[in-house]
């Protein structure tokens, strides 16, 4: 992999989500992150992992990049840092980046910078992750989520793709727009809250990390019922890919 569109050594940084989430949980192949890291090293570019969605256990590891044995220079994070109970984002930098600021002023003054209430929520959230071993729970339930999503795909007509890693999964379903509107109603009727995107044809599942086996199975089977009501039943023609991410 090389950076060909920009001039030699003119790229300051590459920023990537370890698993692009809102675009439909696009789990990259194993060689992808190491190749990006090598290209950044060759060009002198920093590698930034946007862990806002994948950080704090969502994919079954503390940070998503850890699935691929690479070390980014900078990590951005937010959501899971406080589980949303307080608004807080953070930037984590590698030692070699931090050293630069030993004698260079980082002049940024944000109104709520290091807000004590938000930081207290983060400290307590990180403690709970540890006390309740929630990252391990996400790793353990990853194959269960995959198995259940594969089962949903097998119930649907047409082509359905399944992608997941830890407790982040997606169905990509080929269906007309009207059927996606029906899906929204069917999900609401079952009190299921998902990120469904008719334009991309994706339905993203990201349950809380404290979910139990039974709750996860109940929820994804409810999604299957809603999807069958919206898209119709199929079976034989359905295609479930298990190429990327967790195996069932
Ligand atoms: C991967 C990713 N990066 C960045 C953001 C934006 O983060 P924030 O709302 O904390 O600025 C989001 C928000 O949903 C996200 O999912």
Short mmCIF file of N, CA and C in Angstrom, two decimals, residues 70-225:
data_model
loop_
_atom_site.label_atom_id
_atom_site.label_comp_id
_atom_site.label_asym_id
_atom_site.label_seq_id
_atom_site.Cartn_x
_atom_site.Cartn_y
_atom_site.Cartn_z
N UNK A 70 -1.25 -3.34 15.69
CA UNK A 70 -0.57 -2.11 15.27
C UNK A 70 -0.71 -1.10 16.41
N UNK A 71 0.14 -0.11 16.42
CA UNK A 71 0.02 0.96 17.43
C UNK A 71 -0.18 2.28 16.71
N UNK A 72 -1.33 2.92 16.91
CA UNK A 72 -1.51 4.25 16.32
C UNK A 72 -0.70 5.29 17.08
N UNK A 73 -0.52 6.45 16.46
CA UNK A 73 0.19 7.54 17.15
C UNK A 73 -0.76 8.33 18.03
N UNK A 74 -2.02 8.40 17.59
CA UNK A 74 -3.03 9.19 18.30
C UNK A 74 -4.34 8.40 18.30
N UNK A 75 -5.05 8.46 19.41
CA UNK A 75 -6.38 7.84 19.50
C UNK A 75 -7.37 8.92 19.92
N UNK A 76 -8.48 9.02 19.20
CA UNK A 76 -9.56 9.89 19.66
C UNK A 76 -10.66 9.00 20.23
N UNK A 77 -11.26 9.47 21.31
CA UNK A 77 -12.33 8.64 21.91
C UNK A 77 -13.36 9.55 22.57
N UNK A 78 -14.51 8.98 22.83
CA UNK A 78 -15.60 9.75 23.46
C UNK A 78 -16.63 8.79 24.06
N UNK A 79 -17.65 8.46 23.30
CA UNK A 79 -18.86 7.78 23.79
C UNK A 79 -18.65 6.87 25.01
N UNK A 80 -17.90 5.79 24.84
CA UNK A 80 -17.75 4.80 25.91
C UNK A 80 -16.94 5.31 27.08
N UNK A 81 -16.29 6.44 26.92
CA UNK A 81 -15.46 7.00 27.99
C UNK A 81 -16.31 7.30 29.23
N UNK A 82 -17.54 7.75 29.00
CA UNK A 82 -18.46 7.96 30.13
C UNK A 82 -19.75 7.18 29.94
N UNK A 83 -19.79 6.32 28.92
CA UNK A 83 -21.03 5.65 28.52
C UNK A 83 -22.14 6.66 28.23
N UNK A 84 -21.77 7.87 27.90
CA UNK A 84 -22.75 8.88 27.54
C UNK A 84 -23.41 9.57 28.73
N UNK A 85 -23.02 9.21 29.95
CA UNK A 85 -23.67 9.83 31.11
C UNK A 85 -23.21 11.27 31.32
N UNK A 86 -22.05 11.59 30.79
CA UNK A 86 -21.59 12.98 30.75
C UNK A 86 -20.92 13.18 29.40
N UNK A 87 -21.02 14.37 28.81
CA UNK A 87 -20.35 14.61 27.53
C UNK A 87 -18.85 14.78 27.72
N UNK A 88 -18.06 13.88 27.17
CA UNK A 88 -16.60 13.98 27.33
C UNK A 88 -15.92 13.29 26.15
N UNK A 89 -14.94 13.94 25.59
CA UNK A 89 -14.08 13.33 24.58
C UNK A 89 -12.64 13.39 25.08
N UNK A 90 -11.78 12.60 24.49
CA UNK A 90 -10.37 12.62 24.90
C UNK A 90 -9.49 12.27 23.72
N UNK A 91 -8.27 12.76 23.77
CA UNK A 91 -7.26 12.41 22.77
C UNK A 91 -6.12 11.74 23.53
N UNK A 92 -5.75 10.55 23.10
CA UNK A 92 -4.65 9.82 23.73
C UNK A 92 -3.49 9.84 22.73
N UNK A 93 -2.31 10.19 23.18
CA UNK A 93 -1.19 10.26 22.24
C UNK A 93 -0.06 9.33 22.67
N UNK A 94 0.64 8.82 21.70
CA UNK A 94 1.83 7.99 21.94
C UNK A 94 2.91 8.85 22.57
N UNK A 95 3.76 8.22 23.33
CA UNK A 95 4.87 8.92 23.99
C UNK A 95 5.63 9.82 23.03
N UNK A 96 5.87 9.30 21.80
CA UNK A 96 6.71 10.09 20.87
C UNK A 96 5.98 11.36 20.41
N UNK A 97 4.65 11.36 20.46
CA UNK A 97 3.90 12.59 20.16
C UNK A 97 3.90 13.48 21.40
N UNK A 98 3.67 12.87 22.56
CA UNK A 98 3.61 13.65 23.81
C UNK A 98 4.92 14.43 24.05
N UNK A 99 6.06 13.76 23.74
CA UNK A 99 7.38 14.38 23.99
C UNK A 99 7.51 15.73 23.30
N UNK A 100 6.88 15.84 22.12
CA UNK A 100 6.97 17.09 21.35
C UNK A 100 6.45 18.26 22.19
N UNK A 101 5.40 17.97 23.00
CA UNK A 101 4.77 19.06 23.75
C UNK A 101 5.48 19.36 25.07
N UNK A 102 6.57 18.63 25.32
CA UNK A 102 7.37 18.98 26.50
C UNK A 102 7.92 20.40 26.38
N UNK A 103 8.29 20.77 25.17
CA UNK A 103 8.82 22.13 25.00
C UNK A 103 8.13 22.92 23.88
N UNK A 104 6.91 22.46 23.51
CA UNK A 104 6.08 23.24 22.58
C UNK A 104 4.71 23.42 23.22
N UNK A 105 4.26 24.66 23.34
CA UNK A 105 2.98 24.92 23.98
C UNK A 105 1.83 24.42 23.11
N UNK A 106 0.91 23.64 23.70
CA UNK A 106 -0.31 23.26 22.99
C UNK A 106 -1.37 24.28 23.38
N UNK A 107 -1.59 25.25 22.51
CA UNK A 107 -2.45 26.37 22.87
C UNK A 107 -3.90 26.07 22.50
N UNK A 108 -4.60 25.36 23.36
CA UNK A 108 -6.04 25.19 23.10
C UNK A 108 -6.78 25.39 24.43
N UNK A 109 -7.77 26.24 24.39
CA UNK A 109 -8.52 26.51 25.62
C UNK A 109 -9.99 26.30 25.33
N UNK A 110 -10.51 25.17 25.81
CA UNK A 110 -11.92 24.87 25.57
C UNK A 110 -12.73 25.25 26.82
N UNK A 111 -13.95 25.70 26.62
CA UNK A 111 -14.77 26.13 27.75
C UNK A 111 -14.86 25.04 28.82
N UNK A 112 -15.12 23.80 28.38
CA UNK A 112 -15.35 22.73 29.35
C UNK A 112 -14.17 21.75 29.44
N UNK A 113 -13.03 22.23 29.06
CA UNK A 113 -11.81 21.42 29.07
C UNK A 113 -11.60 20.76 30.44
N UNK A 114 -11.43 19.44 30.46
CA UNK A 114 -11.19 18.70 31.71
C UNK A 114 -12.24 19.00 32.78
N UNK A 115 -13.49 19.08 32.36
CA UNK A 115 -14.58 19.43 33.29
C UNK A 115 -14.65 18.38 34.41
N UNK A 116 -14.62 18.82 35.68
CA UNK A 116 -14.53 17.86 36.79
C UNK A 116 -15.68 16.86 36.83
N UNK A 117 -16.90 17.30 36.54
CA UNK A 117 -18.05 16.37 36.60
C UNK A 117 -17.91 15.30 35.53
N UNK A 118 -17.55 15.73 34.31
CA UNK A 118 -17.40 14.76 33.21
C UNK A 118 -16.25 13.81 33.51
N UNK A 119 -15.15 14.35 34.04
CA UNK A 119 -14.00 13.50 34.35
C UNK A 119 -14.35 12.50 35.45
N UNK A 120 -15.17 12.93 36.43
CA UNK A 120 -15.59 12.01 37.50
C UNK A 120 -16.41 10.87 36.91
N UNK A 121 -17.28 11.20 35.93
CA UNK A 121 -18.08 10.15 35.28
C UNK A 121 -17.17 9.18 34.53
N UNK A 122 -16.13 9.70 33.90
CA UNK A 122 -15.20 8.83 33.17
C UNK A 122 -14.46 7.90 34.14
N UNK A 123 -13.99 8.45 35.25
CA UNK A 123 -13.25 7.62 36.22
C UNK A 123 -14.13 6.49 36.71
N UNK A 124 -15.40 6.82 37.02
CA UNK A 124 -16.32 5.80 37.53
C UNK A 124 -16.66 4.77 36.45
N UNK A 125 -16.81 5.24 35.21
CA UNK A 125 -17.13 4.32 34.10
C UNK A 125 -15.98 3.35 33.89
N UNK A 126 -14.75 3.85 33.88
CA UNK A 126 -13.58 2.98 33.66
C UNK A 126 -13.48 1.94 34.79
N UNK A 127 -13.84 2.35 35.99
CA UNK A 127 -13.80 1.42 37.13
C UNK A 127 -14.85 0.31 36.93
N UNK A 128 -16.04 0.72 36.47
CA UNK A 128 -17.10 -0.28 36.25
C UNK A 128 -16.74 -1.27 35.15
N UNK A 129 -16.10 -0.77 34.09
CA UNK A 129 -15.66 -1.67 33.01
C UNK A 129 -14.78 -2.78 33.60
N UNK A 130 -13.92 -2.35 34.51
CA UNK A 130 -12.98 -3.28 35.12
C UNK A 130 -13.70 -4.20 36.10
N UNK A 131 -14.46 -3.60 37.03
CA UNK A 131 -15.13 -4.39 38.07
C UNK A 131 -16.04 -5.46 37.45
N UNK A 132 -16.76 -5.08 36.40
CA UNK A 132 -17.75 -6.01 35.83
C UNK A 132 -17.24 -6.72 34.59
N UNK A 133 -15.95 -6.53 34.29
CA UNK A 133 -15.30 -7.25 33.16
C UNK A 133 -16.13 -7.13 31.88
N UNK A 134 -16.53 -5.91 31.56
CA UNK A 134 -17.48 -5.72 30.46
C UNK A 134 -16.84 -5.90 29.08
N UNK A 135 -15.54 -5.63 28.97
CA UNK A 135 -14.90 -5.85 27.66
C UNK A 135 -14.88 -7.36 27.36
N UNK A 136 -14.60 -8.13 28.41
CA UNK A 136 -14.59 -9.60 28.23
C UNK A 136 -15.99 -10.10 27.89
N UNK A 137 -17.01 -9.45 28.46
CA UNK A 137 -18.39 -9.85 28.14
C UNK A 137 -18.68 -9.61 26.66
N UNK A 138 -18.19 -8.48 26.15
CA UNK A 138 -18.40 -8.17 24.73
C UNK A 138 -17.66 -9.18 23.85
N UNK A 139 -16.45 -9.57 24.27
CA UNK A 139 -15.69 -10.55 23.48
C UNK A 139 -16.40 -11.90 23.50
N UNK A 140 -16.90 -12.29 24.66
CA UNK A 140 -17.56 -13.59 24.81
C UNK A 140 -18.86 -13.63 23.98
N UNK A 141 -19.59 -12.50 23.97
CA UNK A 141 -20.88 -12.49 23.28
C UNK A 141 -20.76 -12.20 21.78
N UNK A 142 -19.55 -11.84 21.32
CA UNK A 142 -19.38 -11.56 19.89
C UNK A 142 -19.86 -12.72 19.01
N UNK A 143 -19.40 -13.94 19.27
CA UNK A 143 -19.85 -15.07 18.44
C UNK A 143 -21.35 -15.35 18.57
N UNK A 144 -21.93 -15.01 19.73
CA UNK A 144 -23.38 -15.21 19.89
C UNK A 144 -24.13 -14.21 19.00
N UNK A 145 -23.66 -12.96 19.03
CA UNK A 145 -24.29 -11.95 18.15
C UNK A 145 -24.17 -12.39 16.70
N UNK A 146 -22.98 -12.88 16.31
CA UNK A 146 -22.78 -13.28 14.92
C UNK A 146 -23.72 -14.43 14.54
N UNK A 147 -23.81 -15.42 15.43
CA UNK A 147 -24.68 -16.57 15.17
C UNK A 147 -26.13 -16.12 14.97
N UNK A 148 -26.59 -15.21 15.83
CA UNK A 148 -27.98 -14.76 15.75
C UNK A 148 -28.22 -13.88 14.52
N UNK A 149 -27.24 -13.06 14.16
CA UNK A 149 -27.40 -12.24 12.95
C UNK A 149 -27.41 -13.13 11.70
N UNK A 150 -26.55 -14.16 11.70
CA UNK A 150 -26.57 -15.11 10.58
C UNK A 150 -27.94 -15.78 10.47
N UNK A 151 -28.54 -16.08 11.63
CA UNK A 151 -29.86 -16.73 11.63
C UNK A 151 -30.92 -15.78 11.08
N UNK A 152 -30.80 -14.49 11.40
CA UNK A 152 -31.74 -13.51 10.83
C UNK A 152 -31.58 -13.47 9.31
N UNK A 153 -30.32 -13.41 8.86
CA UNK A 153 -30.07 -13.34 7.41
C UNK A 153 -30.68 -14.55 6.70
N UNK A 154 -30.60 -15.70 7.34
CA UNK A 154 -31.10 -16.92 6.70
C UNK A 154 -32.63 -16.93 6.62
N UNK A 155 -33.28 -16.06 7.40
CA UNK A 155 -34.76 -16.00 7.34
C UNK A 155 -35.26 -15.06 6.25
N UNK A 156 -34.36 -14.27 5.67
CA UNK A 156 -34.81 -13.19 4.76
C UNK A 156 -34.67 -13.57 3.29
N UNK A 157 -35.50 -12.95 2.44
CA UNK A 157 -35.36 -13.20 1.01
C UNK A 157 -34.21 -12.38 0.44
N UNK A 158 -33.76 -12.70 -0.73
CA UNK A 158 -32.73 -11.90 -1.39
C UNK A 158 -31.39 -12.03 -0.70
N UNK A 159 -30.49 -11.07 -1.00
CA UNK A 159 -29.13 -11.16 -0.46
C UNK A 159 -29.03 -10.34 0.81
N UNK A 160 -28.51 -10.96 1.86
CA UNK A 160 -28.26 -10.27 3.12
C UNK A 160 -26.84 -10.58 3.55
N UNK A 161 -26.10 -9.55 3.90
CA UNK A 161 -24.73 -9.73 4.35
C UNK A 161 -24.65 -9.45 5.84
N UNK A 162 -23.81 -10.19 6.52
CA UNK A 162 -23.64 -10.04 7.96
C UNK A 162 -22.18 -9.67 8.24
N UNK A 163 -22.00 -8.65 9.08
CA UNK A 163 -20.64 -8.30 9.52
C UNK A 163 -20.70 -8.00 11.01
N UNK A 164 -19.71 -8.44 11.75
CA UNK A 164 -19.71 -8.11 13.17
C UNK A 164 -18.32 -8.31 13.78
N UNK A 165 -18.09 -7.62 14.87
CA UNK A 165 -16.89 -7.82 15.67
C UNK A 165 -17.27 -7.43 17.10
N UNK A 166 -17.15 -8.38 18.02
CA UNK A 166 -17.59 -8.11 19.39
C UNK A 166 -19.08 -7.78 19.38
N UNK A 167 -19.42 -6.73 20.14
CA UNK A 167 -20.85 -6.36 20.20
C UNK A 167 -21.16 -5.20 19.25
N UNK A 168 -20.57 -5.27 18.08
CA UNK A 168 -20.88 -4.32 17.01
C UNK A 168 -21.16 -5.14 15.76
N UNK A 169 -22.39 -5.09 15.29
CA UNK A 169 -22.75 -5.93 14.14
C UNK A 169 -23.66 -5.19 13.18
N UNK A 170 -23.76 -5.71 11.97
CA UNK A 170 -24.67 -5.10 10.99
C UNK A 170 -25.21 -6.15 10.04
N UNK A 171 -26.42 -5.90 9.62
CA UNK A 171 -27.00 -6.63 8.50
C UNK A 171 -27.03 -5.65 7.33
N UNK A 172 -26.65 -6.12 6.16
CA UNK A 172 -26.82 -5.31 4.95
C UNK A 172 -27.82 -6.04 4.08
N UNK A 173 -28.96 -5.41 3.86
CA UNK A 173 -30.11 -6.09 3.27
C UNK A 173 -30.51 -5.39 1.97
N UNK A 174 -30.67 -6.16 0.92
CA UNK A 174 -31.15 -5.57 -0.34
C UNK A 174 -32.67 -5.57 -0.30
N UNK A 175 -33.26 -4.39 -0.20
CA UNK A 175 -34.71 -4.29 -0.11
C UNK A 175 -35.15 -2.90 -0.58
N UNK A 176 -36.38 -2.77 -1.09
CA UNK A 176 -36.86 -1.45 -1.54
C UNK A 176 -37.10 -0.50 -0.37
N UNK A 177 -37.12 0.81 -0.66
CA UNK A 177 -37.23 1.84 0.38
C UNK A 177 -38.48 1.63 1.24
N UNK A 178 -39.60 1.26 0.61
CA UNK A 178 -40.85 1.12 1.37
C UNK A 178 -40.71 0.05 2.46
N UNK A 179 -39.95 -0.99 2.15
CA UNK A 179 -39.77 -2.06 3.14
C UNK A 179 -38.97 -1.56 4.34
N UNK A 180 -38.01 -0.65 4.09
CA UNK A 180 -37.23 -0.08 5.19
C UNK A 180 -38.11 0.79 6.09
N UNK A 181 -39.08 1.50 5.48
CA UNK A 181 -40.02 2.28 6.29
C UNK A 181 -40.83 1.34 7.17
N UNK A 182 -41.25 0.21 6.58
CA UNK A 182 -42.00 -0.79 7.37
C UNK A 182 -41.13 -1.32 8.51
N UNK A 183 -39.84 -1.52 8.23
CA UNK A 183 -38.94 -2.05 9.27
C UNK A 183 -38.93 -1.12 10.48
N UNK A 184 -38.88 0.18 10.22
CA UNK A 184 -38.87 1.17 11.31
C UNK A 184 -40.10 0.97 12.22
N UNK A 185 -41.28 0.78 11.60
CA UNK A 185 -42.51 0.60 12.38
C UNK A 185 -42.46 -0.72 13.15
N UNK A 186 -41.97 -1.76 12.48
CA UNK A 186 -41.93 -3.09 13.12
C UNK A 186 -40.95 -3.10 14.30
N UNK A 187 -39.83 -2.38 14.17
CA UNK A 187 -38.87 -2.30 15.28
C UNK A 187 -39.47 -1.52 16.44
N UNK A 188 -40.13 -0.39 16.11
CA UNK A 188 -40.74 0.43 17.17
C UNK A 188 -41.80 -0.38 17.91
N UNK A 189 -42.58 -1.17 17.18
CA UNK A 189 -43.63 -1.98 17.82
C UNK A 189 -43.03 -2.98 18.81
N UNK A 190 -41.80 -3.39 18.55
CA UNK A 190 -41.13 -4.35 19.45
C UNK A 190 -40.19 -3.66 20.43
N UNK A 191 -40.28 -2.32 20.47
CA UNK A 191 -39.44 -1.51 21.37
C UNK A 191 -37.95 -1.79 21.17
N UNK A 192 -37.55 -1.97 19.90
CA UNK A 192 -36.14 -2.19 19.57
C UNK A 192 -35.59 -0.92 18.94
N UNK A 193 -34.47 -0.46 19.47
CA UNK A 193 -33.87 0.77 18.97
C UNK A 193 -32.55 0.43 18.26
N UNK A 194 -32.54 0.59 16.96
CA UNK A 194 -31.36 0.26 16.15
C UNK A 194 -31.05 1.41 15.22
N UNK A 195 -29.83 1.39 14.70
CA UNK A 195 -29.48 2.39 13.69
C UNK A 195 -29.74 1.75 12.32
N UNK A 196 -30.94 1.99 11.76
CA UNK A 196 -31.22 1.43 10.44
C UNK A 196 -31.15 2.54 9.40
N UNK A 197 -30.52 2.24 8.29
CA UNK A 197 -30.20 3.24 7.28
C UNK A 197 -30.64 2.72 5.91
N UNK A 198 -31.79 3.20 5.46
CA UNK A 198 -32.37 2.69 4.20
C UNK A 198 -31.46 2.98 3.01
N UNK A 199 -30.78 4.13 3.05
CA UNK A 199 -29.93 4.52 1.91
C UNK A 199 -28.78 3.54 1.73
N UNK A 200 -28.18 3.17 2.85
CA UNK A 200 -27.07 2.20 2.77
C UNK A 200 -27.57 0.76 2.79
N UNK A 201 -28.83 0.58 3.20
CA UNK A 201 -29.37 -0.77 3.33
C UNK A 201 -28.79 -1.51 4.53
N UNK A 202 -28.45 -0.76 5.57
CA UNK A 202 -27.82 -1.42 6.72
C UNK A 202 -28.62 -1.21 8.01
N UNK A 203 -28.45 -2.15 8.87
CA UNK A 203 -29.10 -2.15 10.16
C UNK A 203 -27.99 -2.47 11.17
N UNK A 204 -27.61 -1.48 11.99
CA UNK A 204 -26.46 -1.66 12.90
C UNK A 204 -26.95 -2.02 14.30
N UNK A 205 -26.35 -3.05 14.85
CA UNK A 205 -26.72 -3.54 16.19
C UNK A 205 -25.54 -3.28 17.12
N UNK A 206 -25.78 -2.54 18.19
CA UNK A 206 -24.70 -2.24 19.16
C UNK A 206 -25.29 -2.22 20.57
N UNK A 207 -25.55 -3.39 21.12
CA UNK A 207 -26.21 -3.45 22.43
C UNK A 207 -25.25 -3.03 23.54
N UNK A 208 -25.78 -2.71 24.73
CA UNK A 208 -24.91 -2.35 25.84
C UNK A 208 -23.98 -3.50 26.21
N UNK A 209 -22.77 -3.16 26.66
CA UNK A 209 -21.77 -4.20 26.95
C UNK A 209 -22.17 -5.08 28.14
N UNK A 210 -23.13 -4.61 28.94
CA UNK A 210 -23.55 -5.40 30.11
C UNK A 210 -24.68 -6.36 29.76
N UNK A 211 -25.03 -6.47 28.48
CA UNK A 211 -26.16 -7.32 28.08
C UNK A 211 -25.86 -8.79 28.42
N UNK A 212 -26.92 -9.54 28.73
CA UNK A 212 -26.76 -10.97 29.01
C UNK A 212 -27.00 -11.77 27.72
N UNK A 213 -26.63 -13.04 27.76
CA UNK A 213 -26.86 -13.93 26.61
C UNK A 213 -28.34 -13.92 26.21
N UNK A 214 -29.21 -14.11 27.22
CA UNK A 214 -30.65 -14.21 26.94
C UNK A 214 -31.19 -12.92 26.33
N UNK A 215 -30.75 -11.80 26.90
CA UNK A 215 -31.25 -10.51 26.39
C UNK A 215 -30.79 -10.30 24.95
N UNK A 216 -29.55 -10.69 24.67
CA UNK A 216 -29.01 -10.50 23.32
C UNK A 216 -29.79 -11.36 22.31
N UNK A 217 -29.99 -12.61 22.68
CA UNK A 217 -30.71 -13.52 21.78
C UNK A 217 -32.15 -13.03 21.57
N UNK A 218 -32.79 -12.61 22.66
CA UNK A 218 -34.17 -12.12 22.59
C UNK A 218 -34.24 -10.90 21.64
N UNK A 219 -33.29 -9.98 21.82
CA UNK A 219 -33.31 -8.76 21.01
C UNK A 219 -33.07 -9.04 19.53
N UNK A 220 -32.08 -9.88 19.22
CA UNK A 220 -31.76 -10.11 17.79
C UNK A 220 -32.86 -10.96 17.14
N UNK A 221 -33.47 -11.85 17.92
CA UNK A 221 -34.60 -12.61 17.32
C UNK A 221 -35.78 -11.68 17.07
N UNK A 222 -35.96 -10.69 17.95
CA UNK A 222 -37.00 -9.67 17.72
C UNK A 222 -36.70 -8.89 16.44
N UNK A 223 -35.43 -8.57 16.24
CA UNK A 223 -35.02 -7.91 14.99
C UNK A 223 -35.37 -8.81 13.80
N UNK A 224 -35.12 -10.11 13.94
CA UNK A 224 -35.45 -11.05 12.87
C UNK A 224 -36.94 -11.05 12.57
N UNK A 225 -37.77 -11.05 13.62
CA UNK A 225 -39.22 -11.02 13.42
C UNK A 225 -39.63 -9.74 12.70
#
